[in-house]
Amino acid sequence: MTTDTGQPTDSGRGRRRERATLLAATLTNGPNELLDFLLPLWAGAAIGLSATETGILLAVELALSLLARPLAGVLADTRDRRRVAAAGAALYAASAAGYAVATGPLSACLAAALGGIGGALLWVTISAIVSERLAEDSAVFPRLFAAQETGSWAAFVPGLALLPGIDYAGVFLLCSAACLVAAVLLLRAPAGPPPAAAGPPPAAAGTPPAAAGTLPAAATPPVPAPGAAAAPAGDAAPAGDGAPAPGTGTGGVPAPGTGPGGVPAPAPAPAPGGPVPDAAAARGNAPGAGIAAIGRRLRPMLLAVALTMTAEATLSLLLLLHLQREHDLDALNIALVFLPGAIAMSLAAEPLHRYAVRFGRSRVLAAAALSGAAFATGLALVPHPYAIAALWILSGLSWAAVMPIQQAVIAEASGPHTGRGMGVYESAGLFGALLGALAAGWLYDRADWTVCCLLAAAVLASGAVISPAALRRLGVSDLPPAPSPAPAPEPAGGR
């Protein structure tokens, strides 16, 4: 188990911390998904916003959430994670309450801004907390995904059932209350010691990263005990990668700028292709430099994430428009179409992780991409609501396999900077969702339904090549360790 800084702590304490975080994820993701579903309907029906004003309202939340995620990653790496996540949940609660009392576009946009910032703080930090136990239990991200999806369908069913009786404002206030409970849970969760200064970011793509939650040996020179004399410069441990020992030049001669007592001079610039120096650590954790280095390191997977999210977001919005305009379904019936897939996602994430352990991440990513493409192709062939509900299960299984793998890979490749890694990862996903929303509107007005579905299927199928290639370029392991809580199966005839 690790702390807010990625350092080891008691395993039992870590499991309690994880359980509290997963429950908070369930309590917040459900209201978040329900709000996202109801907002376009509420904006027109309750406060009379035009289609353009509704689009601006949704864009405000998405834009602020996208811009705030890298900063949220820095806070997750440099502050007490439970407090950062609790602040996000509290902002979510304020956003939902703001929608409940909003009377016009300005007050609605203020609520949207609070929700965008709150979502960034909450989800980046929750992912970073969950990643703390990744080294000892590879199933932590499937559990997070299952918790989120359980919250989603568990909120939709009562929320939509209560909507006719308590109206939008009542549903929004219930969402706000659930988020406040989540904030309290996060604050009461076990917390580690105060975060330490960040270490160097991971090496550029192609260099195998350090294990998640650990610092490279070169970044952690031994510190003398209080009152002990500093080791002579010539006895210092090697800095790694062929660099001279701290405080010495070639042949043990003190490096230029070394002060009395062997205080090391600034490290020399790395050789091409070597580790990227952490300017953030040298300049008081300045956020920009660390995020830039992490972004370069994770670029192959970020591109794959943005591409697949663009296709999925395009298809999801096209499907929503299709059900509403072609089949005249209301909000409740549309939600019922998506409900079987949401339940499948909440149940299948951990079982599907066992396939990644057995067959490797690359094969599972490729199979999931082909499954998503089959879903999109099926929509083109049988666009009836009952068939869509069945096909949506196929899409849900695809996401239940892909997202935990992506999150685990990002956490492993980010090393001690998991918060920053999750920040840029989620930014890439949101950027893809934004492109997908724009593409869906354009395609729906200009292209045939079958053409739209087949285009999305082609992009999703390309993930069968792009995602495994991104995994190889990052240099992380293709075979995660088996989940620790799962008992080993008994051999046949073992009794």
PDB file of C-alpha atoms in Angstrom, residues 22 75 107 142 208 269 281 291 295 333 373 386 487:
ATOM      1  CA  LEU A  22     -14.722   3.325  -3.905  1.00  0.00           C
ATOM      2  CA  LEU A  75      -2.656  18.835  -6.480  1.00  0.00           C
ATOM      3  CA  SER A 107     -26.864  30.983 -12.579  1.00  0.00           C
ATOM      4  CA  PRO A 142     -11.563  -2.819 -12.342  1.00  0.00           C
ATOM      5  CA  PRO A 208      10.971   1.197 -19.199  1.00  0.00           C
ATOM      6  CA  ALA A 269      21.665  17.601 -18.795  1.00  0.00           C
ATOM      7  CA  ALA A 281      11.092  19.484  -8.251  1.00  0.00           C
ATOM      8  CA  ILE A 291       2.957  17.938 -16.682  1.00  0.00           C
ATOM      9  CA  GLY A 295       2.550  14.234 -21.321  1.00  0.00           C
ATOM     10  CA  ASN A 333     -37.381   4.912 -21.954  1.00  0.00           C
ATOM     11  CA  ALA A 373     -16.721  -2.124 -33.806  1.00  0.00           C
ATOM     12  CA  TYR A 386     -34.759  -3.618 -28.235  1.00  0.00           C
ATOM     13  CA  PRO A 487      -7.718 -17.319  -4.344  1.00  0.00           C
TER      14      PRO A 487
END
